[in-house]
Amino acid sequence: MNLRPRPQWGTIPWAPTHYGRSVLGLPLEVWRPSGECHLLIHAGIHGEEPETTYALSRALRQLAEPPEHCAVVLAANPDGITRGTRGNARGVDLNRNFPSKDWRPGTVTHRSTIQDTSDVLLSTGEEPLSEPETRALLALIRDLEPRAVIALHAPLECIDDANDSALGRRLAQRTGMPLVRDVGYPTPGSFGSWGSDNGVPVVTYEFPLAATEVLMRDHVPVLVELLLNPGV
Ligand SMILES: [Zn+2]
């Protein structure tokens, strides 16, 4: 596939389809592949990590046509992205709302900055899949049946792959970031935990803590390579 010349990188030249709506009614958009879906990449499930959304968007905009085997969700939590909150509009951390065996009710904390104590409270939801964004994402995965899913996050600077898969090893080698089996603390109800319980290979790609310009320079090319050649 040809890449578009740089002057055309301002827009995505084909339309997404909707796979649901957020709590506030924003469309949940997916850019589908032209052929069978082998890989789904999603970004922006945490609204305080917008760099994942625009890195993936910048990669997608370099393509002249839909990738053959890769589906793209630029903002899995559009309410959080537009409001600048980690959680959705109901204060639920969507990455603690998936129906993994270890899901538990109550609150979850996160750090305001990476040096801070983890003491900012969000909810895990009233029950697993209580939120329209998580329900829709799992329905999309059942529809697309990808062979693997990459979840983009920031800023822990690692490739988190419980399966130590070829895809995870490839990304670690390509980015120079460490390949880890977990992020070092429990993440009950996370998308990755749900994937482990359900035989869906999930690789969590954690951008480093870096200026936007640096992230775009270093990681957009990796994402373009994935879109063109998922390798799964
Ligand atoms: Zn995150």
JSON list of C-alpha atoms and ligand atoms in Angstrom, two decimals:
[
{"chain": "A", "resi": 1, "resn": "MET", "atom": "CA", "xyz": [0.00, 0.00, 0.00]},
{"chain": "A", "resi": 2, "resn": "ASN", "atom": "CA", "xyz": [1.18, 3.49, -0.80]},
{"chain": "A", "resi": 3, "resn": "LEU", "atom": "CA", "xyz": [1.47, 6.07, 1.94]},
{"chain": "A", "resi": 4, "resn": "ARG", "atom": "CA", "xyz": [0.00, 9.52, 1.32]},
{"chain": "A", "resi": 5, "resn": "PRO", "atom": "CA", "xyz": [2.33, 12.43, 0.73]},
{"chain": "A", "resi": 6, "resn": "ARG", "atom": "CA", "xyz": [2.79, 14.64, 3.79]},
{"chain": "A", "resi": 7, "resn": "PRO", "atom": "CA", "xyz": [0.50, 17.50, 2.62]},
{"chain": "A", "resi": 8, "resn": "GLN", "atom": "CA", "xyz": [-2.44, 15.06, 2.75]},
{"chain": "A", "resi": 9, "resn": "TRP", "atom": "CA", "xyz": [-1.90, 14.00, 6.35]},
{"chain": "A", "resi": 10, "resn": "GLY", "atom": "CA", "xyz": [-4.49, 16.46, 7.65]},
{"chain": "A", "resi": 11, "resn": "THR", "atom": "CA", "xyz": [-7.53, 14.25, 7.21]},
{"chain": "A", "resi": 12, "resn": "ILE", "atom": "CA", "xyz": [-8.57, 10.60, 7.35]},
{"chain": "A", "resi": 13, "resn": "PRO", "atom": "CA", "xyz": [-9.68, 9.83, 3.79]},
{"chain": "A", "resi": 14, "resn": "TRP", "atom": "CA", "xyz": [-12.32, 7.24, 4.58]},
{"chain": "A", "resi": 15, "resn": "ALA", "atom": "CA", "xyz": [-15.22, 7.15, 7.01]},
{"chain": "A", "resi": 16, "resn": "PRO", "atom": "CA", "xyz": [-15.54, 5.17, 10.23]},
{"chain": "A", "resi": 17, "resn": "THR", "atom": "CA", "xyz": [-18.58, 3.19, 11.25]},
{"chain": "A", "resi": 18, "resn": "HIS", "atom": "CA", "xyz": [-20.26, 3.54, 14.64]},
{"chain": "A", "resi": 19, "resn": "TYR", "atom": "CA", "xyz": [-20.17, 0.67, 17.10]},
{"chain": "A", "resi": 20, "resn": "GLY", "atom": "CA", "xyz": [-22.16, 2.37, 19.85]},
{"chain": "A", "resi": 21, "resn": "ARG", "atom": "CA", "xyz": [-22.53, 5.60, 21.81]},
{"chain": "A", "resi": 22, "resn": "SER", "atom": "CA", "xyz": [-20.88, 6.95, 24.93]},
{"chain": "A", "resi": 23, "resn": "VAL", "atom": "CA", "xyz": [-22.71, 7.96, 28.12]},
{"chain": "A", "resi": 24, "resn": "LEU", "atom": "CA", "xyz": [-22.96, 11.52, 26.73]},
{"chain": "A", "resi": 25, "resn": "GLY", "atom": "CA", "xyz": [-24.13, 10.25, 23.34]},
{"chain": "A", "resi": 26, "resn": "LEU", "atom": "CA", "xyz": [-20.93, 10.68, 21.37]},
{"chain": "A", "resi": 27, "resn": "PRO", "atom": "CA", "xyz": [-20.43, 8.12, 18.60]},
{"chain": "A", "resi": 28, "resn": "LEU", "atom": "CA", "xyz": [-17.99, 5.28, 19.24]},
{"chain": "A", "resi": 29, "resn": "GLU", "atom": "CA", "xyz": [-16.11, 5.07, 15.96]},
{"chain": "A", "resi": 30, "resn": "VAL", "atom": "CA", "xyz": [-14.16, 2.24, 14.35]},
{"chain": "A", "resi": 31, "resn": "TRP", "atom": "CA", "xyz": [-12.14, 2.40, 11.15]},
{"chain": "A", "resi": 32, "resn": "ARG", "atom": "CA", "xyz": [-12.57, -1.08, 9.73]},
{"chain": "A", "resi": 33, "resn": "PRO", "atom": "CA", "xyz": [-10.08, -2.98, 7.61]},
{"chain": "A", "resi": 34, "resn": "SER", "atom": "CA", "xyz": [-10.79, -3.73, 3.97]},
{"chain": "A", "resi": 35, "resn": "GLY", "atom": "CA", "xyz": [-10.35, -7.46, 4.59]},
{"chain": "A", "resi": 36, "resn": "GLU", "atom": "CA", "xyz": [-10.46, -9.88, 7.49]},
{"chain": "A", "resi": 37, "resn": "CYS", "atom": "CA", "xyz": [-9.56, -8.28, 10.81]},
{"chain": "A", "resi": 38, "resn": "HIS", "atom": "CA", "xyz": [-6.35, -9.69, 12.27]},
{"chain": "A", "resi": 39, "resn": "LEU", "atom": "CA", "xyz": [-5.52, -6.89, 14.68]},
{"chain": "A", "resi": 40, "resn": "LEU", "atom": "CA", "xyz": [-7.55, -4.24, 16.52]},
{"chain": "A", "resi": 41, "resn": "ILE", "atom": "CA", "xyz": [-5.69, -1.25, 17.92]},
{"chain": "A", "resi": 42, "resn": "HIS", "atom": "CA", "xyz": [-7.54, 0.97, 20.35]},
{"chain": "A", "resi": 43, "resn": "ALA", "atom": "CA", "xyz": [-6.48, 4.23, 21.98]},
{"chain": "A", "resi": 44, "resn": "GLY", "atom": "CA", "xyz": [-7.98, 6.77, 24.34]},
{"chain": "A", "resi": 45, "resn": "ILE", "atom": "CA", "xyz": [-9.70, 4.47, 26.83]},
{"chain": "A", "resi": 46, "resn": "HIS", "atom": "CA", "xyz": [-8.20, 6.72, 29.49]},
{"chain": "A", "resi": 47, "resn": "GLY", "atom": "CA", "xyz": [-9.14, 10.33, 28.70]},
{"chain": "A", "resi": 48, "resn": "GLU", "atom": "CA", "xyz": [-6.01, 11.66, 30.40]},
{"chain": "A", "resi": 49, "resn": "GLU", "atom": "CA", "xyz": [-3.90, 9.86, 27.79]},
{"chain": "A", "resi": 50, "resn": "PRO", "atom": "CA", "xyz": [-4.91, 11.80, 24.64]},
{"chain": "A", "resi": 51, "resn": "GLU", "atom": "CA", "xyz": [-1.44, 11.33, 23.18]},
{"chain": "A", "resi": 52, "resn": "THR", "atom": "CA", "xyz": [-2.48, 7.76, 22.38]},
{"chain": "A", "resi": 53, "resn": "THR", "atom": "CA", "xyz": [-5.40, 9.08, 20.31]},
{"chain": "A", "resi": 54, "resn": "TYR", "atom": "CA", "xyz": [-3.44, 11.56, 18.27]},
{"chain": "A", "resi": 55, "resn": "ALA", "atom": "CA", "xyz": [-0.47, 9.24, 17.70]},
{"chain": "A", "resi": 56, "resn": "LEU", "atom": "CA", "xyz": [-2.80, 6.56, 16.31]},
{"chain": "A", "resi": 57, "resn": "SER", "atom": "CA", "xyz": [-4.68, 9.18, 14.28]},
{"chain": "A", "resi": 58, "resn": "ARG", "atom": "CA", "xyz": [-1.47, 10.51, 12.79]},
{"chain": "A", "resi": 59, "resn": "ALA", "atom": "CA", "xyz": [-0.50, 6.98, 11.79]},
{"chain": "A", "resi": 60, "resn": "LEU", "atom": "CA", "xyz": [-3.90, 6.29, 10.23]},
{"chain": "A", "resi": 61, "resn": "ARG", "atom": "CA", "xyz": [-3.80, 9.57, 8.27]},
{"chain": "A", "resi": 62, "resn": "GLN", "atom": "CA", "xyz": [-0.63, 8.50, 6.48]},
{"chain": "A", "resi": 63, "resn": "LEU", "atom": "CA", "xyz": [-2.51, 5.65, 4.79]},
{"chain": "A", "resi": 64, "resn": "ALA", "atom": "CA", "xyz": [-4.16, 6.21, 1.42]},
{"chain": "A", "resi": 65, "resn": "GLU", "atom": "CA", "xyz": [-6.82, 3.56, 1.97]},
{"chain": "A", "resi": 66, "resn": "PRO", "atom": "CA", "xyz": [-8.08, 1.31, 4.77]},
{"chain": "A", "resi": 67, "resn": "PRO", "atom": "CA", "xyz": [-5.49, -1.18, 5.97]},
{"chain": "A", "resi": 68, "resn": "GLU", "atom": "CA", "xyz": [-6.19, -4.71, 4.84]},
{"chain": "A", "resi": 69, "resn": "HIS", "atom": "CA", "xyz": [-6.18, -6.44, 8.22]},
{"chain": "A", "resi": 70, "resn": "CYS", "atom": "CA", "xyz": [-6.15, -3.84, 10.98]},
{"chain": "A", "resi": 71, "resn": "ALA", "atom": "CA", "xyz": [-9.11, -2.12, 12.68]},
{"chain": "A", "resi": 72, "resn": "VAL", "atom": "CA", "xyz": [-8.65, 1.17, 14.55]},
{"chain": "A", "resi": 73, "resn": "VAL", "atom": "CA", "xyz": [-10.52, 2.78, 17.44]},
{"chain": "A", "resi": 74, "resn": "LEU", "atom": "CA", "xyz": [-9.07, 6.24, 18.06]},
{"chain": "A", "resi": 75, "resn": "ALA", "atom": "CA", "xyz": [-11.08, 7.07, 21.19]},
{"chain": "A", "resi": 76, "resn": "ALA", "atom": "CA", "xyz": [-12.57, 4.20, 23.21]},
{"chain": "A", "resi": 77, "resn": "ASN", "atom": "CA", "xyz": [-13.61, 6.80, 25.82]},
{"chain": "A", "resi": 78, "resn": "PRO", "atom": "CA", "xyz": [-14.66, 9.89, 23.83]},
{"chain": "A", "resi": 79, "resn": "ASP", "atom": "CA", "xyz": [-16.34, 11.54, 26.85]},
{"chain": "A", "resi": 80, "resn": "GLY", "atom": "CA", "xyz": [-13.10, 11.23, 28.80]},
{"chain": "A", "resi": 81, "resn": "ILE", "atom": "CA", "xyz": [-11.07, 12.54, 25.88]},
{"chain": "A", "resi": 82, "resn": "THR", "atom": "CA", "xyz": [-13.29, 15.60, 25.40]},
{"chain": "A", "resi": 83, "resn": "ARG", "atom": "CA", "xyz": [-13.53, 16.32, 29.15]},
{"chain": "A", "resi": 84, "resn": "GLY", "atom": "CA", "xyz": [-9.92, 15.46, 29.89]},
{"chain": "A", "resi": 85, "resn": "THR", "atom": "CA", "xyz": [-10.80, 12.90, 32.55]},
{"chain": "A", "resi": 86, "resn": "ARG", "atom": "CA", "xyz": [-9.28, 9.45, 32.96]},
{"chain": "A", "resi": 87, "resn": "GLY", "atom": "CA", "xyz": [-12.74, 7.95, 33.51]},
{"chain": "A", "resi": 88, "resn": "ASN", "atom": "CA", "xyz": [-15.93, 8.28, 31.50]},
{"chain": "A", "resi": 89, "resn": "ALA", "atom": "CA", "xyz": [-18.67, 10.85, 32.19]},
{"chain": "A", "resi": 90, "resn": "ARG", "atom": "CA", "xyz": [-19.95, 8.76, 35.12]},
{"chain": "A", "resi": 91, "resn": "GLY", "atom": "CA", "xyz": [-16.56, 8.63, 36.81]},
{"chain": "A", "resi": 92, "resn": "VAL", "atom": "CA", "xyz": [-15.90, 5.01, 35.89]},
{"chain": "A", "resi": 93, "resn": "ASP", "atom": "CA", "xyz": [-12.38, 3.89, 35.00]},
{"chain": "A", "resi": 94, "resn": "LEU", "atom": "CA", "xyz": [-13.34, 1.92, 31.89]},
{"chain": "A", "resi": 95, "resn": "ASN", "atom": "CA", "xyz": [-10.16, -0.13, 32.13]},
{"chain": "A", "resi": 96, "resn": "ARG", "atom": "CA", "xyz": [-11.48, -1.54, 35.44]},
{"chain": "A", "resi": 97, "resn": "ASN", "atom": "CA", "xyz": [-14.99, -2.27, 34.12]},
{"chain": "A", "resi": 98, "resn": "PHE", "atom": "CA", "xyz": [-14.35, -5.36, 31.97]},
{"chain": "A", "resi": 99, "resn": "PRO", "atom": "CA", "xyz": [-15.81, -8.73, 33.03]},
{"chain": "A", "resi": 100, "resn": "SER", "atom": "CA", "xyz": [-12.60, -10.44, 34.07]},
{"chain": "A", "resi": 101, "resn": "LYS", "atom": "CA", "xyz": [-12.64, -13.02, 36.87]},
{"chain": "A", "resi": 102, "resn": "ASP", "atom": "CA", "xyz": [-10.93, -10.54, 39.18]},
{"chain": "A", "resi": 103, "resn": "TRP", "atom": "CA", "xyz": [-13.38, -7.63, 38.64]},
{"chain": "A", "resi": 104, "resn": "ARG", "atom": "CA", "xyz": [-14.48, -6.14, 41.94]},
{"chain": "A", "resi": 105, "resn": "PRO", "atom": "CA", "xyz": [-16.93, -3.41, 42.92]},
{"chain": "A", "resi": 106, "resn": "GLY", "atom": "CA", "xyz": [-15.84, -0.23, 44.60]},
{"chain": "A", "resi": 107, "resn": "THR", "atom": "CA", "xyz": [-13.24, 2.40, 43.94]},
{"chain": "A", "resi": 108, "resn": "VAL", "atom": "CA", "xyz": [-9.91, 2.39, 42.16]},
{"chain": "A", "resi": 109, "resn": "THR", "atom": "CA", "xyz": [-7.17, 4.97, 42.50]},
{"chain": "A", "resi": 110, "resn": "HIS", "atom": "CA", "xyz": [-4.78, 6.51, 40.03]},
{"chain": "A", "resi": 111, "resn": "ARG", "atom": "CA", "xyz": [-1.91, 8.95, 40.14]},
{"chain": "A", "resi": 112, "resn": "SER", "atom": "CA", "xyz": [-2.36, 12.59, 39.25]},
{"chain": "A", "resi": 113, "resn": "THR", "atom": "CA", "xyz": [1.23, 12.67, 38.01]},
{"chain": "A", "resi": 114, "resn": "ILE", "atom": "CA", "xyz": [3.69, 9.81, 37.97]},
{"chain": "A", "resi": 115, "resn": "GLN", "atom": "CA", "xyz": [5.47, 11.15, 41.08]},
{"chain": "A", "resi": 116, "resn": "ASP", "atom": "CA", "xyz": [2.25, 11.40, 43.10]},
{"chain": "A", "resi": 117, "resn": "THR", "atom": "CA", "xyz": [0.67, 8.88, 45.43]},
{"chain": "A", "resi": 118, "resn": "SER", "atom": "CA", "xyz": [-2.09, 6.90, 43.72]},
{"chain": "A", "resi": 119, "resn": "ASP", "atom": "CA", "xyz": [-5.00, 8.53, 45.53]},
{"chain": "A", "resi": 120, "resn": "VAL", "atom": "CA", "xyz": [-7.38, 9.96, 42.93]},
{"chain": "A", "resi": 121, "resn": "LEU", "atom": "CA", "xyz": [-10.61, 7.98, 43.11]},
{"chain": "A", "resi": 122, "resn": "LEU", "atom": "CA", "xyz": [-12.73, 6.55, 40.32]},
{"chain": "A", "resi": 123, "resn": "SER", "atom": "CA", "xyz": [-15.35, 3.80, 40.29]},
{"chain": "A", "resi": 124, "resn": "THR", "atom": "CA", "xyz": [-15.04, 0.36, 38.75]},
{"chain": "A", "resi": 125, "resn": "GLY", "atom": "CA", "xyz": [-18.72, 0.58, 37.77]},
{"chain": "A", "resi": 126, "resn": "GLU", "atom": "CA", "xyz": [-21.82, -0.91, 39.37]},
{"chain": "A", "resi": 127, "resn": "GLU", "atom": "CA", "xyz": [-21.10, -4.24, 37.72]},
{"chain": "A", "resi": 128, "resn": "PRO", "atom": "CA", "xyz": [-18.80, -5.50, 34.97]},
{"chain": "A", "resi": 129, "resn": "LEU", "atom": "CA", "xyz": [-19.79, -3.92, 31.64]},
{"chain": "A", "resi": 130, "resn": "SER", "atom": "CA", "xyz": [-22.03, -1.39, 33.40]},
{"chain": "A", "resi": 131, "resn": "GLU", "atom": "CA", "xyz": [-20.80, 1.28, 30.95]},
{"chain": "A", "resi": 132, "resn": "PRO", "atom": "CA", "xyz": [-21.88, 1.65, 27.31]},
{"chain": "A", "resi": 133, "resn": "GLU", "atom": "CA", "xyz": [-18.27, 2.17, 26.19]},
{"chain": "A", "resi": 134, "resn": "THR", "atom": "CA", "xyz": [-17.06, -1.17, 27.58]},
{"chain": "A", "resi": 135, "resn": "ARG", "atom": "CA", "xyz": [-20.14, -3.08, 26.42]},
{"chain": "A", "resi": 136, "resn": "ALA", "atom": "CA", "xyz": [-19.73, -1.70, 22.91]},
{"chain": "A", "resi": 137, "resn": "LEU", "atom": "CA", "xyz": [-16.00, -2.47, 22.76]},
{"chain": "A", "resi": 138, "resn": "LEU", "atom": "CA", "xyz": [-16.54, -6.12, 23.65]},
{"chain": "A", "resi": 139, "resn": "ALA", "atom": "CA", "xyz": [-19.39, -6.37, 21.15]},
{"chain": "A", "resi": 140, "resn": "LEU", "atom": "CA", "xyz": [-17.07, -4.91, 18.52]},
{"chain": "A", "resi": 141, "resn": "ILE", "atom": "CA", "xyz": [-14.44, -7.53, 19.34]},
{"chain": "A", "resi": 142, "resn": "ARG", "atom": "CA", "xyz": [-17.03, -10.31, 19.05]},
{"chain": "A", "resi": 143, "resn": "ASP", "atom": "CA", "xyz": [-17.98, -8.84, 15.67]},
{"chain": "A", "resi": 144, "resn": "LEU", "atom": "CA", "xyz": [-14.46, -8.35, 14.31]},
{"chain": "A", "resi": 145, "resn": "GLU", "atom": "CA", "xyz": [-12.90, -11.47, 15.88]},
{"chain": "A", "resi": 146, "resn": "PRO", "atom": "CA", "xyz": [-9.35, -10.06, 15.73]},
{"chain": "A", "resi": 147, "resn": "ARG", "atom": "CA", "xyz": [-6.46, -12.45, 16.35]},
{"chain": "A", "resi": 148, "resn": "ALA", "atom": "CA", "xyz": [-4.96, -9.93, 18.78]},
{"chain": "A", "resi": 149, "resn": "VAL", "atom": "CA", "xyz": [-5.69, -6.52, 20.27]},
{"chain": "A", "resi": 150, "resn": "ILE", "atom": "CA", "xyz": [-3.26, -3.72, 21.08]},
{"chain": "A", "resi": 151, "resn": "ALA", "atom": "CA", "xyz": [-4.39, -1.27, 23.79]},
{"chain": "A", "resi": 152, "resn": "LEU", "atom": "CA", "xyz": [-2.53, 2.05, 23.77]},
{"chain": "A", "resi": 153, "resn": "HIS", "atom": "CA", "xyz": [-1.82, 3.72, 27.11]},
{"chain": "A", "resi": 154, "resn": "ALA", "atom": "CA", "xyz": [0.68, 6.11, 28.70]},
{"chain": "A", "resi": 155, "resn": "PRO", "atom": "CA", "xyz": [3.12, 6.84, 30.35]},
{"chain": "A", "resi": 156, "resn": "LEU", "atom": "CA", "xyz": [4.56, 3.62, 31.85]},
{"chain": "A", "resi": 157, "resn": "GLU", "atom": "CA", "xyz": [7.08, 3.03, 29.03]},
{"chain": "A", "resi": 158, "resn": "CYS", "atom": "CA", "xyz": [6.72, -0.70, 28.49]},
{"chain": "A", "resi": 159, "resn": "ILE", "atom": "CA", "xyz": [5.13, -3.39, 26.39]},
{"chain": "A", "resi": 160, "resn": "ASP", "atom": "CA", "xyz": [2.86, -5.35, 28.74]},
{"chain": "A", "resi": 161, "resn": "ASP", "atom": "CA", "xyz": [2.12, -8.79, 27.34]},
{"chain": "A", "resi": 162, "resn": "ALA", "atom": "CA", "xyz": [0.98, -11.55, 29.70]},
{"chain": "A", "resi": 163, "resn": "ASN", "atom": "CA", "xyz": [1.45, -14.05, 26.86]},
{"chain": "A", "resi": 164, "resn": "ASP", "atom": "CA", "xyz": [5.01, -13.09, 25.92]},
{"chain": "A", "resi": 165, "resn": "SER", "atom": "CA", "xyz": [3.78, -13.28, 22.31]},
{"chain": "A", "resi": 166, "resn": "ALA", "atom": "CA", "xyz": [5.66, -12.70, 19.08]},
{"chain": "A", "resi": 167, "resn": "LEU", "atom": "CA", "xyz": [3.70, -9.44, 18.68]},
{"chain": "A", "resi": 168, "resn": "GLY", "atom": "CA", "xyz": [4.77, -8.22, 22.11]},
{"chain": "A", "resi": 169, "resn": "ARG", "atom": "CA", "xyz": [8.38, -9.19, 21.52]},
{"chain": "A", "resi": 170, "resn": "ARG", "atom": "CA", "xyz": [8.34, -7.45, 18.14]},
{"chain": "A", "resi": 171, "resn": "LEU", "atom": "CA", "xyz": [7.03, -4.23, 19.69]},
{"chain": "A", "resi": 172, "resn": "ALA", "atom": "CA", "xyz": [9.55, -4.34, 22.54]},
{"chain": "A", "resi": 173, "resn": "GLN", "atom": "CA", "xyz": [12.39, -4.84, 20.10]},
{"chain": "A", "resi": 174, "resn": "ARG", "atom": "CA", "xyz": [11.12, -2.14, 17.75]},
{"chain": "A", "resi": 175, "resn": "THR", "atom": "CA", "xyz": [10.52, 0.50, 20.45]},
{"chain": "A", "resi": 176, "resn": "GLY", "atom": "CA", "xyz": [13.40, -0.40, 22.77]},
{"chain": "A", "resi": 177, "resn": "MET", "atom": "CA", "xyz": [10.98, -0.52, 25.70]},
{"chain": "A", "resi": 178, "resn": "PRO", "atom": "CA", "xyz": [10.97, -3.41, 28.17]},
{"chain": "A", "resi": 179, "resn": "LEU", "atom": "CA", "xyz": [8.65, -6.36, 27.66]},
{"chain": "A", "resi": 180, "resn": "VAL", "atom": "CA", "xyz": [6.84, -7.08, 30.93]},
{"chain": "A", "resi": 181, "resn": "ARG", "atom": "CA", "xyz": [4.25, -9.64, 32.05]},
{"chain": "A", "resi": 182, "resn": "ASP", "atom": "CA", "xyz": [2.35, -7.06, 34.12]},
{"chain": "A", "resi": 183, "resn": "VAL", "atom": "CA", "xyz": [2.63, -3.38, 35.02]},
{"chain": "A", "resi": 184, "resn": "GLY", "atom": "CA", "xyz": [3.69, -4.07, 38.61]},
{"chain": "A", "resi": 185, "resn": "TYR", "atom": "CA", "xyz": [0.38, -3.55, 40.39]},
{"chain": "A", "resi": 186, "resn": "PRO", "atom": "CA", "xyz": [-2.99, -5.33, 40.23]},
{"chain": "A", "resi": 187, "resn": "THR", "atom": "CA", "xyz": [-5.38, -4.18, 37.50]},
{"chain": "A", "resi": 188, "resn": "PRO", "atom": "CA", "xyz": [-8.63, -6.09, 38.20]},
{"chain": "A", "resi": 189, "resn": "GLY", "atom": "CA", "xyz": [-11.29, -5.61, 35.58]},
{"chain": "A", "resi": 190, "resn": "SER", "atom": "CA", "xyz": [-8.79, -4.34, 33.03]},
{"chain": "A", "resi": 191, "resn": "PHE", "atom": "CA", "xyz": [-9.12, -5.07, 29.35]},
{"chain": "A", "resi": 192, "resn": "GLY", "atom": "CA", "xyz": [-5.89, -7.09, 29.50]},
{"chain": "A", "resi": 193, "resn": "SER", "atom": "CA", "xyz": [-7.21, -9.22, 32.38]},
{"chain": "A", "resi": 194, "resn": "TRP", "atom": "CA", "xyz": [-10.42, -9.88, 30.44]},
{"chain": "A", "resi": 195, "resn": "GLY", "atom": "CA", "xyz": [-8.34, -10.91, 27.43]},
{"chain": "A", "resi": 196, "resn": "SER", "atom": "CA", "xyz": [-6.26, -13.32, 29.52]},
{"chain": "A", "resi": 197, "resn": "ASP", "atom": "CA", "xyz": [-9.41, -14.93, 30.93]},
{"chain": "A", "resi": 198, "resn": "ASN", "atom": "CA", "xyz": [-11.05, -15.26, 27.52]},
{"chain": "A", "resi": 199, "resn": "GLY", "atom": "CA", "xyz": [-8.23, -16.34, 25.25]},
{"chain": "A", "resi": 200, "resn": "VAL", "atom": "CA", "xyz": [-8.03, -12.98, 23.46]},
{"chain": "A", "resi": 201, "resn": "PRO", "atom": "CA", "xyz": [-4.36, -12.00, 23.12]},
{"chain": "A", "resi": 202, "resn": "VAL", "atom": "CA", "xyz": [-3.95, -8.43, 24.38]},
{"chain": "A", "resi": 203, "resn": "VAL", "atom": "CA", "xyz": [-0.76, -6.42, 24.22]},
{"chain": "A", "resi": 204, "resn": "THR", "atom": "CA", "xyz": [-0.73, -3.16, 26.20]},
{"chain": "A", "resi": 205, "resn": "TYR", "atom": "CA", "xyz": [1.55, -0.63, 24.53]},
{"chain": "A", "resi": 206, "resn": "GLU", "atom": "CA", "xyz": [2.48, 2.00, 27.14]},
{"chain": "A", "resi": 207, "resn": "PHE", "atom": "CA", "xyz": [4.01, 5.14, 25.69]},
{"chain": "A", "resi": 208, "resn": "PRO", "atom": "CA", "xyz": [6.85, 6.70, 27.68]},
{"chain": "A", "resi": 209, "resn": "LEU", "atom": "CA", "xyz": [6.60, 9.95, 29.58]},
{"chain": "A", "resi": 210, "resn": "ALA", "atom": "CA", "xyz": [7.79, 12.35, 26.90]},
{"chain": "A", "resi": 211, "resn": "ALA", "atom": "CA", "xyz": [6.86, 15.52, 25.08]},
{"chain": "A", "resi": 212, "resn": "THR", "atom": "CA", "xyz": [4.24, 15.13, 22.38]},
{"chain": "A", "resi": 213, "resn": "GLU", "atom": "CA", "xyz": [6.73, 15.90, 19.60]},
{"chain": "A", "resi": 214, "resn": "VAL", "atom": "CA", "xyz": [9.02, 13.14, 20.85]},
{"chain": "A", "resi": 215, "resn": "LEU", "atom": "CA", "xyz": [6.19, 10.62, 21.11]},
{"chain": "A", "resi": 216, "resn": "MET", "atom": "CA", "xyz": [5.04, 11.40, 17.57]},
{"chain": "A", "resi": 217, "resn": "ARG", "atom": "CA", "xyz": [8.57, 11.11, 16.18]},
{"chain": "A", "resi": 218, "resn": "ASP", "atom": "CA", "xyz": [9.28, 7.82, 17.92]},
{"chain": "A", "resi": 219, "resn": "HIS", "atom": "CA", "xyz": [5.95, 5.99, 17.97]},
{"chain": "A", "resi": 220, "resn": "VAL", "atom": "CA", "xyz": [3.87, 7.07, 14.95]},
{"chain": "A", "resi": 221, "resn": "PRO", "atom": "CA", "xyz": [6.22, 5.14, 12.60]},
{"chain": "A", "resi": 222, "resn": "VAL", "atom": "CA", "xyz": [5.78, 2.02, 14.75]},
{"chain": "A", "resi": 223, "resn": "LEU", "atom": "CA", "xyz": [2.01, 2.38, 14.51]},
{"chain": "A", "resi": 224, "resn": "VAL", "atom": "CA", "xyz": [2.17, 2.86, 10.73]},
{"chain": "A", "resi": 225, "resn": "GLU", "atom": "CA", "xyz": [4.14, -0.39, 10.47]},
{"chain": "A", "resi": 226, "resn": "LEU", "atom": "CA", "xyz": [1.51, -2.18, 12.56]},
{"chain": "A", "resi": 227, "resn": "LEU", "atom": "CA", "xyz": [-1.34, -0.86, 10.42]},
{"chain": "A", "resi": 228, "resn": "LEU", "atom": "CA", "xyz": [0.35, -2.03, 7.25]},
{"chain": "A", "resi": 229, "resn": "ASN", "atom": "CA", "xyz": [1.68, -5.30, 8.61]},
{"chain": "A", "resi": 230, "resn": "PRO", "atom": "CA", "xyz": [-0.04, -6.53, 11.80]},
{"chain": "A", "resi": 231, "resn": "GLY", "atom": "CA", "xyz": [2.03, -9.70, 11.69]},
{"chain": "A", "resi": 232, "resn": "VAL", "atom": "CA", "xyz": [-0.58, -11.74, 13.54]},
{"chain": "B", "resi": 1, "resn": "ZN", "atom": "ZN", "xyz": [-4.13, 4.15, 30.62]}
]
